[in-house]
mmCIF file of C-alpha atoms and ligand atoms in Angstrom:
data_model
loop_
_atom_site.group_PDB
_atom_site.id
_atom_site.type_symbol
_atom_site.label_atom_id
_atom_site.label_comp_id
_atom_site.label_asym_id
_atom_site.label_seq_id
_atom_site.Cartn_x
_atom_site.Cartn_y
_atom_site.Cartn_z
ATOM 1 C CA MET A 645 14.554 51.906 -18.707
ATOM 2 C CA ARG A 646 16.986 53.348 -16.182
ATOM 3 C CA ILE A 647 18.143 51.899 -12.875
ATOM 4 C CA ALA A 648 16.756 54.225 -10.226
ATOM 5 C CA GLU A 649 17.777 52.585 -6.953
ATOM 6 C CA ASP A 650 20.220 50.031 -5.597
ATOM 7 C CA ARG A 651 20.435 48.405 -2.194
ATOM 8 C CA VAL A 652 22.911 45.887 -0.757
ATOM 9 C CA ILE A 653 21.330 43.769 1.969
ATOM 10 C CA VAL A 654 23.450 41.671 4.331
ATOM 11 C CA THR A 655 21.306 39.283 6.331
ATOM 12 C CA SER A 656 21.940 36.122 8.321
ATOM 13 C CA PRO A 657 18.925 33.774 8.515
ATOM 14 C CA ARG A 658 20.858 30.704 9.790
ATOM 15 C CA ARG A 659 23.948 31.915 7.855
ATOM 16 C CA ASN A 660 25.232 35.081 6.156
ATOM 17 C CA PHE A 661 23.963 36.160 2.739
ATOM 18 C CA VAL A 662 24.650 39.254 0.634
ATOM 19 C CA THR A 663 21.862 40.345 -1.716
ATOM 20 C CA LEU A 664 21.648 43.136 -4.285
ATOM 21 C CA LYS A 665 18.295 44.781 -5.005
ATOM 22 C CA LEU A 666 18.004 46.922 -8.134
ATOM 23 C CA THR A 667 14.881 48.965 -8.858
ATOM 24 C CA THR A 668 14.183 50.615 -12.204
ATOM 25 C CA GLU A 669 12.470 53.957 -12.720
ATOM 26 C CA ASP A 670 9.167 52.162 -13.378
ATOM 27 C CA GLY A 671 9.484 50.223 -10.113
ATOM 28 C CA THR A 672 10.554 46.841 -11.501
ATOM 29 C CA VAL A 673 12.768 45.051 -8.952
ATOM 30 C CA GLY A 674 15.586 42.620 -9.702
ATOM 31 C CA TRP A 675 17.440 40.501 -7.127
ATOM 32 C CA GLY A 676 21.006 39.180 -7.253
ATOM 33 C CA ASP A 677 23.032 36.968 -4.910
ATOM 34 C CA ALA A 678 26.525 38.181 -3.924
ATOM 35 C CA THR A 679 27.323 35.742 -1.120
ATOM 36 C CA LEU A 680 30.934 34.626 -0.709
ATOM 37 C CA ASN A 681 31.183 32.365 2.321
ATOM 38 C CA GLY A 682 33.580 33.770 4.924
ATOM 39 C CA ARG A 683 34.324 36.950 2.926
ATOM 40 C CA GLU A 684 30.805 38.381 2.589
ATOM 41 C CA LEU A 685 31.600 41.977 3.565
ATOM 42 C CA ALA A 686 34.300 42.234 0.892
ATOM 43 C CA VAL A 687 31.688 41.673 -1.794
ATOM 44 C CA ALA A 688 29.156 43.922 -0.037
ATOM 45 C CA SER A 689 31.744 46.709 -0.098
ATOM 46 C CA TYR A 690 32.730 46.025 -3.723
ATOM 47 C CA LEU A 691 29.072 46.531 -4.618
ATOM 48 C CA THR A 692 28.275 49.418 -2.264
ATOM 49 C CA ASP A 693 31.492 51.374 -2.718
ATOM 50 C CA HIS A 694 32.434 50.639 -6.320
ATOM 51 C CA LEU A 695 29.646 49.256 -8.518
ATOM 52 C CA CYS A 696 26.413 50.731 -7.157
ATOM 53 C CA PRO A 697 27.586 54.358 -7.590
ATOM 54 C CA LEU A 698 27.942 53.561 -11.311
ATOM 55 C CA LEU A 699 24.645 51.671 -11.623
ATOM 56 C CA VAL A 700 22.059 54.339 -10.900
ATOM 57 C CA GLY A 701 21.108 55.954 -14.208
ATOM 58 C CA ARG A 702 22.383 53.038 -16.368
ATOM 59 C CA ASP A 703 20.047 51.430 -18.885
ATOM 60 C CA ALA A 704 18.798 48.276 -17.129
ATOM 61 C CA THR A 705 18.154 46.534 -20.464
ATOM 62 C CA ARG A 706 21.859 46.532 -21.406
ATOM 63 C CA ILE A 707 22.950 43.438 -19.491
ATOM 64 C CA GLU A 708 25.951 42.541 -21.646
ATOM 65 C CA ASP A 709 27.256 46.101 -21.814
ATOM 66 C CA THR A 710 26.945 46.407 -18.045
ATOM 67 C CA TRP A 711 28.784 43.099 -17.593
ATOM 68 C CA GLN A 712 31.642 44.224 -19.856
ATOM 69 C CA TYR A 713 31.665 47.681 -18.251
ATOM 70 C CA PHE A 714 32.263 46.142 -14.806
ATOM 71 C CA TYR A 715 34.578 43.331 -15.981
ATOM 72 C CA ARG A 716 36.849 45.143 -18.418
ATOM 73 C CA GLY A 717 36.238 48.539 -16.898
ATOM 74 C CA ALA A 718 37.655 47.487 -13.514
ATOM 75 C CA TYR A 719 41.078 46.905 -15.095
ATOM 76 C CA TRP A 720 41.725 44.368 -12.311
ATOM 77 C CA ARG A 721 39.973 41.191 -13.420
ATOM 78 C CA ARG A 722 38.592 37.905 -12.137
ATOM 79 C CA GLY A 723 38.693 36.566 -8.594
ATOM 80 C CA PRO A 724 35.791 35.540 -6.356
ATOM 81 C CA VAL A 725 35.054 38.999 -4.926
ATOM 82 C CA THR A 726 34.913 40.829 -8.249
ATOM 83 C CA MET A 727 33.028 38.063 -10.038
ATOM 84 C CA SER A 728 30.481 37.636 -7.225
ATOM 85 C CA ALA A 729 29.740 41.354 -7.267
ATOM 86 C CA ILE A 730 29.362 41.390 -11.059
ATOM 87 C CA ALA A 731 27.235 38.239 -10.756
ATOM 88 C CA ALA A 732 24.776 39.924 -8.417
ATOM 89 C CA VAL A 733 24.286 42.802 -10.872
ATOM 90 C CA ASP A 734 23.890 40.326 -13.732
ATOM 91 C CA MET A 735 21.305 38.185 -11.933
ATOM 92 C CA ALA A 736 19.305 41.277 -10.941
ATOM 93 C CA LEU A 737 19.287 42.606 -14.522
ATOM 94 C CA TRP A 738 18.195 39.247 -15.958
ATOM 95 C CA ASP A 739 15.458 39.151 -13.319
ATOM 96 C CA ILE A 740 14.284 42.617 -14.399
ATOM 97 C CA LYS A 741 14.432 41.771 -18.098
ATOM 98 C CA ALA A 742 12.386 38.600 -17.623
ATOM 99 C CA LYS A 743 9.843 40.443 -15.490
ATOM 100 C CA LYS A 744 9.474 43.153 -18.130
ATOM 101 C CA ALA A 745 9.011 40.429 -20.769
ATOM 102 C CA GLN A 746 6.524 38.775 -18.405
ATOM 103 C CA MET A 747 8.407 35.495 -18.802
ATOM 104 C CA PRO A 748 10.039 33.039 -16.425
ATOM 105 C CA LEU A 749 13.803 33.208 -16.919
ATOM 106 C CA HIS A 750 13.946 29.768 -18.572
ATOM 107 C CA GLU A 751 11.757 31.112 -21.411
ATOM 108 C CA LEU A 752 14.025 34.110 -21.883
ATOM 109 C CA LEU A 753 17.042 31.780 -21.970
ATOM 110 C CA GLY A 754 15.609 29.905 -24.931
ATOM 111 C CA GLY A 755 13.060 27.626 -23.337
ATOM 112 C CA LYS A 756 13.280 24.353 -21.481
ATOM 113 C CA ALA A 757 15.356 21.439 -22.722
ATOM 114 C CA ARG A 758 13.984 19.432 -19.765
ATOM 115 C CA ASP A 759 11.048 19.911 -17.397
ATOM 116 C CA ARG A 760 13.000 19.101 -14.258
ATOM 117 C CA VAL A 761 16.574 19.210 -13.054
ATOM 118 C CA ARG A 762 18.154 16.158 -11.401
ATOM 119 C CA VAL A 763 19.806 17.018 -8.094
ATOM 120 C CA TYR A 764 22.066 15.306 -5.588
ATOM 121 C CA ALA A 765 21.959 15.555 -1.804
ATOM 122 C CA HIS A 766 24.624 15.250 0.904
ATOM 123 C CA ALA A 767 24.950 12.137 3.086
ATOM 124 C CA THR A 768 27.403 12.225 5.969
ATOM 125 C CA GLY A 769 28.367 10.069 8.928
ATOM 126 C CA ALA A 770 30.829 9.860 11.764
ATOM 127 C CA THR A 771 31.265 6.213 10.761
ATOM 128 C CA ILE A 772 30.873 4.399 7.470
ATOM 129 C CA ALA A 773 27.772 2.691 8.847
ATOM 130 C CA ASP A 774 26.286 6.104 9.697
ATOM 131 C CA THR A 775 27.010 7.311 6.179
ATOM 132 C CA VAL A 776 25.361 4.228 4.654
ATOM 133 C CA ALA A 777 22.280 4.869 6.789
ATOM 134 C CA ASP A 778 22.216 8.534 5.745
ATOM 135 C CA VAL A 779 22.504 7.589 2.059
ATOM 136 C CA LYS A 780 19.585 5.177 2.506
ATOM 137 C CA ARG A 781 17.541 7.943 4.149
ATOM 138 C CA LEU A 782 18.059 10.167 1.144
ATOM 139 C CA LEU A 783 17.355 7.416 -1.403
ATOM 140 C CA ASP A 784 14.128 6.706 0.473
ATOM 141 C CA ALA A 785 13.353 10.446 0.231
ATOM 142 C CA GLY A 786 13.467 10.204 -3.551
ATOM 143 C CA PHE A 787 17.020 11.246 -4.444
ATOM 144 C CA THR A 788 18.722 9.109 -7.104
ATOM 145 C CA ALA A 789 22.138 10.698 -6.592
ATOM 146 C CA VAL A 790 23.827 11.182 -3.227
ATOM 147 C CA ARG A 791 27.197 12.585 -2.185
ATOM 148 C CA ALA A 792 28.748 10.404 0.494
ATOM 149 C CA GLN A 793 31.252 11.725 3.033
ATOM 150 C CA THR A 794 32.471 10.167 6.273
ATOM 151 C CA ASP A 795 34.804 10.970 9.140
ATOM 152 C CA ILE A 796 38.384 9.834 8.597
ATOM 153 C CA PRO A 797 40.008 8.019 11.530
ATOM 154 C CA GLY A 798 43.179 9.828 12.536
ATOM 155 C CA THR A 799 41.878 13.247 11.497
ATOM 156 C CA GLU A 800 39.758 15.852 13.306
ATOM 157 C CA GLY A 801 36.914 17.654 11.544
ATOM 158 C CA ALA A 802 36.939 15.791 8.248
ATOM 159 C CA TYR A 803 35.290 17.767 5.469
ATOM 160 C CA GLY A 804 31.576 17.457 4.988
ATOM 161 C CA VAL A 805 30.585 15.593 8.147
ATOM 162 C CA SER A 806 27.819 17.142 10.220
ATOM 163 C CA ALA A 807 26.128 15.973 13.382
ATOM 164 C CA PRO A 808 23.296 13.530 12.580
ATOM 165 C CA GLY A 809 20.298 15.349 11.145
ATOM 166 C CA GLN A 810 22.074 18.710 11.337
ATOM 167 C CA LEU A 811 22.490 21.019 8.357
ATOM 168 C CA TYR A 812 26.186 21.126 7.398
ATOM 169 C CA ASP A 813 27.379 24.716 7.498
ATOM 170 C CA PRO A 814 31.143 24.831 8.041
ATOM 171 C CA ALA A 815 31.465 28.618 8.390
ATOM 172 C CA LYS A 816 31.175 29.630 12.024
ATOM 173 C CA GLY A 817 32.906 31.619 14.736
ATOM 174 C CA THR A 818 35.054 34.718 14.771
ATOM 175 C CA ARG A 819 38.184 32.693 13.984
ATOM 176 C CA PRO A 820 38.611 29.729 11.620
ATOM 177 C CA GLN A 821 38.180 26.336 13.269
ATOM 178 C CA GLU A 822 41.444 24.398 13.070
ATOM 179 C CA THR A 823 41.016 20.870 11.695
ATOM 180 C CA THR A 824 43.652 18.198 11.060
ATOM 181 C CA TRP A 825 44.161 16.160 7.921
ATOM 182 C CA HIS A 826 46.090 12.968 7.175
ATOM 183 C CA THR A 827 46.109 11.893 3.534
ATOM 184 C CA PRO A 828 47.317 8.280 4.055
ATOM 185 C CA SER A 829 44.419 7.673 6.466
ATOM 186 C CA TYR A 830 42.010 9.148 3.948
ATOM 187 C CA LEU A 831 43.339 7.095 1.019
ATOM 188 C CA ARG A 832 42.881 3.937 3.094
ATOM 189 C CA HIS A 833 39.416 4.849 4.382
ATOM 190 C CA ALA A 834 37.567 6.432 1.449
ATOM 191 C CA PRO A 835 37.477 3.234 -0.669
ATOM 192 C CA LEU A 836 35.974 1.363 2.301
ATOM 193 C CA MET A 837 33.105 3.855 2.331
ATOM 194 C CA PHE A 838 32.498 3.398 -1.403
ATOM 195 C CA GLU A 839 32.561 -0.398 -0.949
ATOM 196 C CA ALA A 840 30.086 -0.209 1.925
ATOM 197 C CA VAL A 841 27.523 2.000 0.188
ATOM 198 C CA ARG A 842 27.640 -0.218 -2.898
ATOM 199 C CA ASP A 843 27.516 -3.511 -0.955
ATOM 200 C CA GLU A 844 24.629 -2.286 1.203
ATOM 201 C CA LEU A 845 22.630 -0.194 -1.290
ATOM 202 C CA GLY A 846 23.559 -1.523 -4.723
ATOM 203 C CA TYR A 847 24.262 0.295 -7.959
ATOM 204 C CA ASP A 848 20.856 1.623 -9.014
ATOM 205 C CA TRP A 849 21.729 5.138 -7.821
ATOM 206 C CA ASP A 850 24.702 7.459 -8.235
ATOM 207 C CA VAL A 851 27.337 7.979 -5.572
ATOM 208 C CA LEU A 852 29.364 11.196 -5.606
ATOM 209 C CA HIS A 853 32.249 12.190 -3.357
ATOM 210 C CA ASP A 854 33.974 15.485 -2.604
ATOM 211 C CA VAL A 855 37.716 15.255 -1.966
ATOM 212 C CA HIS A 856 37.690 18.982 -1.299
ATOM 213 C CA HIS A 857 41.015 19.985 -2.848
ATOM 214 C CA ARG A 858 43.199 17.867 -0.583
ATOM 215 C CA LEU A 859 45.305 15.513 -2.663
ATOM 216 C CA SER A 860 48.359 15.720 -4.848
ATOM 217 C CA PRO A 861 47.806 14.726 -8.476
ATOM 218 C CA LEU A 862 49.286 11.267 -7.931
ATOM 219 C CA GLU A 863 47.344 10.734 -4.707
ATOM 220 C CA ALA A 864 44.185 11.689 -6.618
ATOM 221 C CA ALA A 865 45.101 9.180 -9.303
ATOM 222 C CA GLN A 866 45.554 6.525 -6.619
ATOM 223 C CA LEU A 867 42.143 7.383 -5.158
ATOM 224 C CA GLY A 868 40.500 7.239 -8.572
ATOM 225 C CA ARG A 869 41.977 3.823 -9.314
ATOM 226 C CA SER A 870 40.937 2.497 -5.894
ATOM 227 C CA VAL A 871 37.266 3.424 -6.342
ATOM 228 C CA GLU A 872 36.719 2.921 -10.093
ATOM 229 C CA ARG A 873 35.154 -0.489 -9.444
ATOM 230 C CA PHE A 874 32.426 1.213 -7.372
ATOM 231 C CA SER A 875 31.298 3.312 -10.357
ATOM 232 C CA PRO A 876 31.513 6.787 -8.828
ATOM 233 C CA PHE A 877 29.394 9.424 -10.553
ATOM 234 C CA TRP A 878 32.287 11.798 -9.877
ATOM 235 C CA LEU A 879 35.219 12.576 -7.650
ATOM 236 C CA GLU A 880 34.988 16.268 -6.903
ATOM 237 C CA ASP A 881 37.868 18.682 -6.398
ATOM 238 C CA PRO A 882 40.513 15.941 -6.138
ATOM 239 C CA THR A 883 43.296 18.555 -6.226
ATOM 240 C CA PRO A 884 43.391 22.350 -5.864
ATOM 241 C CA ALA A 885 41.395 23.509 -8.888
ATOM 242 C CA GLU A 886 43.598 26.418 -9.880
ATOM 243 C CA ASP A 887 46.365 24.003 -10.921
ATOM 244 C CA GLN A 888 44.638 22.930 -14.126
ATOM 245 C CA SER A 889 47.680 20.967 -15.323
ATOM 246 C CA ALA A 890 47.439 18.637 -12.303
ATOM 247 C CA PHE A 891 44.341 17.096 -13.869
ATOM 248 C CA ARG A 892 46.453 15.723 -16.726
ATOM 249 C CA THR A 893 48.160 13.404 -14.238
ATOM 250 C CA ILE A 894 44.824 12.286 -12.801
ATOM 251 C CA ARG A 895 43.401 11.663 -16.268
ATOM 252 C CA ALA A 896 46.463 9.607 -17.241
ATOM 253 C CA HIS A 897 45.860 7.083 -14.450
ATOM 254 C CA THR A 898 42.159 6.715 -13.798
ATOM 255 C CA THR A 899 38.798 6.616 -15.563
ATOM 256 C CA ALA A 900 36.961 7.839 -12.457
ATOM 257 C CA PRO A 901 34.849 10.834 -13.597
ATOM 258 C CA ILE A 902 36.182 14.156 -12.320
ATOM 259 C CA ALA A 903 34.304 17.340 -11.351
ATOM 260 C CA THR A 904 35.733 20.686 -10.337
ATOM 261 C CA GLY A 905 35.064 24.388 -10.525
ATOM 262 C CA GLU A 906 33.148 25.639 -7.494
ATOM 263 C CA VAL A 907 36.053 27.846 -6.405
ATOM 264 C CA LEU A 908 36.745 29.048 -9.951
ATOM 265 C CA ASN A 909 35.126 32.173 -11.298
ATOM 266 C CA SER A 910 35.806 32.772 -14.959
ATOM 267 C CA ILE A 911 35.960 30.962 -18.274
ATOM 268 C CA TRP A 912 39.710 31.451 -18.222
ATOM 269 C CA ASP A 913 39.964 29.452 -14.999
ATOM 270 C CA VAL A 914 38.314 26.415 -16.613
ATOM 271 C CA ASN A 915 39.519 26.877 -20.192
ATOM 272 C CA THR A 916 42.255 24.204 -20.067
ATOM 273 C CA LEU A 917 40.149 21.830 -17.962
ATOM 274 C CA ILE A 918 37.405 21.948 -20.587
ATOM 275 C CA THR A 919 39.319 22.155 -23.858
ATOM 276 C CA GLU A 920 41.648 19.304 -22.831
ATOM 277 C CA ARG A 921 38.697 17.321 -21.457
ATOM 278 C CA LEU A 922 40.463 17.043 -18.094
ATOM 279 C CA VAL A 923 37.130 17.068 -16.281
ATOM 280 C CA ASP A 924 33.750 15.480 -16.943
ATOM 281 C CA TYR A 925 31.686 18.084 -15.043
ATOM 282 C CA VAL A 926 32.291 21.779 -14.509
ATOM 283 C CA ARG A 927 30.944 23.094 -11.199
ATOM 284 C CA THR A 928 31.083 26.847 -11.634
ATOM 285 C CA THR A 929 28.090 28.779 -10.304
ATOM 286 C CA VAL A 930 25.867 31.731 -11.104
ATOM 287 C CA VAL A 931 27.035 33.639 -8.026
ATOM 288 C CA HIS A 932 30.806 33.025 -8.094
ATOM 289 C CA ALA A 933 31.368 32.932 -11.884
ATOM 290 C CA GLY A 934 30.012 36.269 -13.005
ATOM 291 C CA GLY A 935 26.286 35.579 -13.172
ATOM 292 C CA ILE A 936 23.994 34.061 -15.785
ATOM 293 C CA SER A 937 25.720 35.843 -18.678
ATOM 294 C CA HIS A 938 29.164 34.402 -17.920
ATOM 295 C CA LEU A 939 28.071 30.979 -16.679
ATOM 296 C CA ARG A 940 26.222 30.463 -19.968
ATOM 297 C CA ARG A 941 29.487 31.082 -21.812
ATOM 298 C CA ILE A 942 31.272 28.526 -19.643
ATOM 299 C CA PHE A 943 28.579 25.922 -20.245
ATOM 300 C CA ASP A 944 28.571 26.639 -23.990
ATOM 301 C CA LEU A 945 32.356 26.074 -24.111
ATOM 302 C CA ALA A 946 31.910 22.919 -22.054
ATOM 303 C CA HIS A 947 29.265 21.670 -24.488
ATOM 304 C CA LEU A 948 31.714 21.895 -27.376
ATOM 305 C CA TYR A 949 34.036 19.448 -25.548
ATOM 306 C CA GLY A 950 31.485 17.052 -24.125
ATOM 307 C CA VAL A 951 31.814 18.400 -20.590
ATOM 308 C CA ARG A 952 28.583 18.639 -18.621
ATOM 309 C CA SER A 953 27.398 21.029 -15.933
ATOM 310 C CA GLY A 954 27.417 20.083 -12.272
ATOM 311 C CA SER A 955 26.945 23.381 -10.482
ATOM 312 C CA HIS A 956 27.783 23.847 -6.856
ATOM 313 C CA GLY A 957 24.665 24.357 -4.751
ATOM 314 C CA ALA A 958 25.651 24.484 -1.089
ATOM 315 C CA THR A 959 23.576 26.408 1.436
ATOM 316 C CA ASP A 960 26.132 29.234 1.352
ATOM 317 C CA LEU A 961 24.787 30.127 -2.085
ATOM 318 C CA SER A 962 21.480 31.880 -1.510
ATOM 319 C CA PRO A 963 18.087 30.753 -2.820
ATOM 320 C CA ILE A 964 18.481 33.479 -5.460
ATOM 321 C CA SER A 965 21.488 31.631 -6.886
ATOM 322 C CA LEU A 966 19.681 28.306 -6.661
ATOM 323 C CA GLY A 967 16.663 29.776 -8.428
ATOM 324 C CA CYS A 968 18.815 31.157 -11.259
ATOM 325 C CA ALA A 969 20.737 27.883 -11.455
ATOM 326 C CA VAL A 970 17.575 25.822 -11.899
ATOM 327 C CA HIS A 971 16.403 28.050 -14.749
ATOM 328 C CA LEU A 972 19.784 27.770 -16.470
ATOM 329 C CA ASP A 973 20.046 24.019 -15.753
ATOM 330 C CA ALA A 974 16.625 23.519 -17.364
ATOM 331 C CA THR A 975 17.708 25.131 -20.630
ATOM 332 C CA ILE A 976 21.308 24.118 -21.436
ATOM 333 C CA PRO A 977 21.983 21.123 -23.709
ATOM 334 C CA ASN A 978 24.812 19.737 -21.557
ATOM 335 C CA PHE A 979 23.175 19.649 -18.153
ATOM 336 C CA GLY A 980 24.767 17.091 -15.855
ATOM 337 C CA ILE A 981 23.461 17.426 -12.318
ATOM 338 C CA GLN A 982 22.724 20.165 -9.765
ATOM 339 C CA GLU A 983 23.928 20.117 -6.164
ATOM 340 C CA TYR A 984 21.044 20.702 -3.771
ATOM 341 C CA MET A 985 21.529 21.267 -0.055
ATOM 342 C CA ALA A 986 18.092 22.385 1.120
ATOM 343 C CA HIS A 987 18.345 25.736 2.889
ATOM 344 C CA ALA A 988 17.235 26.138 6.506
ATOM 345 C CA PRO A 989 13.564 27.062 7.039
ATOM 346 C CA GLU A 990 14.504 30.546 8.243
ATOM 347 C CA THR A 991 16.536 31.076 5.079
ATOM 348 C CA ASP A 992 13.613 30.022 2.872
ATOM 349 C CA ASP A 993 11.345 32.306 4.900
ATOM 350 C CA VAL A 994 13.537 35.324 4.107
ATOM 351 C CA PHE A 995 13.924 34.300 0.435
ATOM 352 C CA PRO A 996 10.471 33.402 -0.977
ATOM 353 C CA HIS A 997 10.914 31.316 -4.141
ATOM 354 C CA ASP A 998 8.912 29.368 -6.705
ATOM 355 C CA TYR A 999 11.312 26.493 -7.475
ATOM 356 C CA ARG A 1000 10.291 23.236 -5.830
ATOM 357 C CA PHE A 1001 11.751 19.833 -5.002
ATOM 358 C CA GLU A 1002 9.992 16.718 -6.276
ATOM 359 C CA ALA A 1003 11.238 13.129 -6.416
ATOM 360 C CA GLY A 1004 14.941 13.828 -6.642
ATOM 361 C CA HIS A 1005 14.585 16.821 -8.941
ATOM 362 C CA LEU A 1006 14.126 20.585 -8.750
ATOM 363 C CA LEU A 1007 11.492 22.205 -10.948
ATOM 364 C CA PRO A 1008 11.777 25.863 -11.957
ATOM 365 C CA GLY A 1009 8.733 28.014 -11.422
ATOM 366 C CA ASP A 1010 6.878 29.956 -14.105
ATOM 367 C CA THR A 1011 6.496 33.330 -12.439
ATOM 368 C CA PRO A 1012 8.146 36.135 -14.425
ATOM 369 C CA GLY A 1013 11.824 36.509 -13.553
ATOM 370 C CA HIS A 1014 14.050 34.035 -11.734
ATOM 371 C CA GLY A 1015 11.329 33.409 -9.200
ATOM 372 C CA VAL A 1016 13.168 34.376 -5.999
ATOM 373 C CA SER A 1017 12.920 37.522 -3.901
ATOM 374 C CA LEU A 1018 13.941 38.755 -0.464
ATOM 375 C CA ASP A 1019 11.593 39.845 2.293
ATOM 376 C CA GLU A 1020 13.402 42.963 3.526
ATOM 377 C CA GLU A 1021 11.439 43.242 6.745
ATOM 378 C CA LYS A 1022 12.261 39.648 7.718
ATOM 379 C CA ALA A 1023 15.865 40.050 6.536
ATOM 380 C CA ALA A 1024 16.313 42.940 8.978
ATOM 381 C CA ARG A 1025 15.700 40.550 11.863
ATOM 382 C CA TYR A 1026 18.947 38.641 11.149
ATOM 383 C CA PRO A 1027 22.034 40.831 11.556
ATOM 384 C CA TYR A 1028 25.364 39.808 10.064
ATOM 385 C CA THR A 1029 27.679 37.810 12.289
ATOM 386 C CA PRO A 1030 31.294 37.061 11.287
ATOM 387 C CA ALA A 1031 31.679 33.428 10.282
ATOM 388 C CA TYR A 1032 34.941 31.950 9.009
ATOM 389 C CA LEU A 1033 35.426 28.744 7.075
ATOM 390 C CA PRO A 1034 37.743 26.257 8.828
ATOM 391 C CA VAL A 1035 41.384 25.715 8.000
ATOM 392 C CA ALA A 1036 43.130 22.326 7.824
ATOM 393 C CA ARG A 1037 46.581 21.439 9.030
ATOM 394 C CA LEU A 1038 48.659 18.293 8.595
ATOM 395 C CA ARG A 1039 49.854 16.490 11.692
ATOM 396 C CA ASP A 1040 53.121 18.447 11.672
ATOM 397 C CA GLY A 1041 51.183 21.719 11.623
ATOM 398 C CA THR A 1042 51.618 22.472 7.929
ATOM 399 C CA LEU A 1043 48.680 24.507 6.652
ATOM 400 C CA HIS A 1044 46.861 22.330 4.122
ATOM 401 C CA ASP A 1045 43.827 22.804 1.863
ATOM 402 C CA TRP A 1046 40.554 22.652 3.749
HETATM 403 C C1 CS2 B 1562 31.364 21.933 -0.886
HETATM 404 C C2 CS2 B 1562 30.901 23.229 -0.334
HETATM 405 O O1 CS2 B 1562 29.134 21.554 -1.488
HETATM 406 C C3 CS2 B 1562 30.318 21.377 -1.821
HETATM 407 O O2 CS2 B 1562 30.678 20.769 -2.824
HETATM 408 O O3 CS2 B 1562 32.601 22.005 -1.524
HETATM 409 O O4 CS2 B 1562 29.999 22.944 0.681
HETATM 410 C C4 CS2 B 1562 31.978 24.143 0.202
HETATM 411 O O5 CS2 B 1562 32.680 23.493 1.251
HETATM 412 C C5 CS2 B 1562 31.332 25.407 0.721
HETATM 413 O O6 CS2 B 1562 30.519 25.935 -0.296
HETATM 414 C C6 CS2 B 1562 32.376 26.419 1.122
HETATM 415 O O7 CS2 B 1562 31.738 27.628 1.460
HETATM 416 MG MG1 MG B 1563 32.686 20.820 -3.204
#
């Protein structure tokens, strides 16, 4: 069964998305997500200019050979642009294969190990009291796990804080927003937030927190020690993830569970983290870590070492990625938790899907394939607009990790 057509669709229903559509000679369509927040056009070009010319005429059933052809065959390996482009091809081919088998993807992946996938939502607040109220709103909505973030006095534009009731989407504008960061203020303030959510809302739910790459290893160890007594489900991205050895220092000083991986895109980038058990959850995703084929390998390696999945699921990953993630999450033995930021209504309108939210969980659909598509006519109504992620600077102007 040959690939007959390819199409790269850049659309912006509330935010930018890059989507690959592959059509086989018998008219079967597969969809893949290739969205890389703030660098979307780089991936669109990698697909349009380098991969798609090689796709037409290839056997659509040969998913693994195609993956290896684009990974090894590129000579230049890894990185978010390459791996997001390969991921989109991989997702589309799995979608086609499942449709041809007339199975939902979870069946093709070996069948469900669980009927539903536990998710966590994002609570934010300009003040700790606002964050507590937002956590309570989400617990009342049925979530049993909530990520809590709050503004940090002495900084401007702390990570993860949106206006009340607004969707958090940090990428905006034709130049990166400049934010300021002050680690001592953060290390004093974050534990107060943990204490407040526990004092006010108890312990019968899981609190998560995203440090967003901003600490040194010792600072991360200090943070871990200062919040251990509040039983965090995880501290996410405590330090820049590419420095895998930094996690040895964190591990040596604190028992706070650690999660990282959303900015990493191959098994080699998480190999040390997993095999040395330096993390408790690996957050790599279908779109940024080479698709279903490669993410399965990462989760299988993680399973050997007792590391569980905790895939990234922000709104800058399209509903196609979320749909694929829920199918994979439903089938792996070492599922941990799935991030779930509900997409904007206009996004969901452009990306019809069969997964659904119910009582703190996502349930995969049973339509053949991964269950997500793109309405091309509606997508055409939302042209691409440049949108940069912010940058962070220390008080002396030093460029820091955002
Ligand atoms: C964040 C992301 O959801 C998370 O854990 O780290 O929202 C991240 O900031 C964005 O995906 C960046 O595009
Ligand atoms: Mg994160």
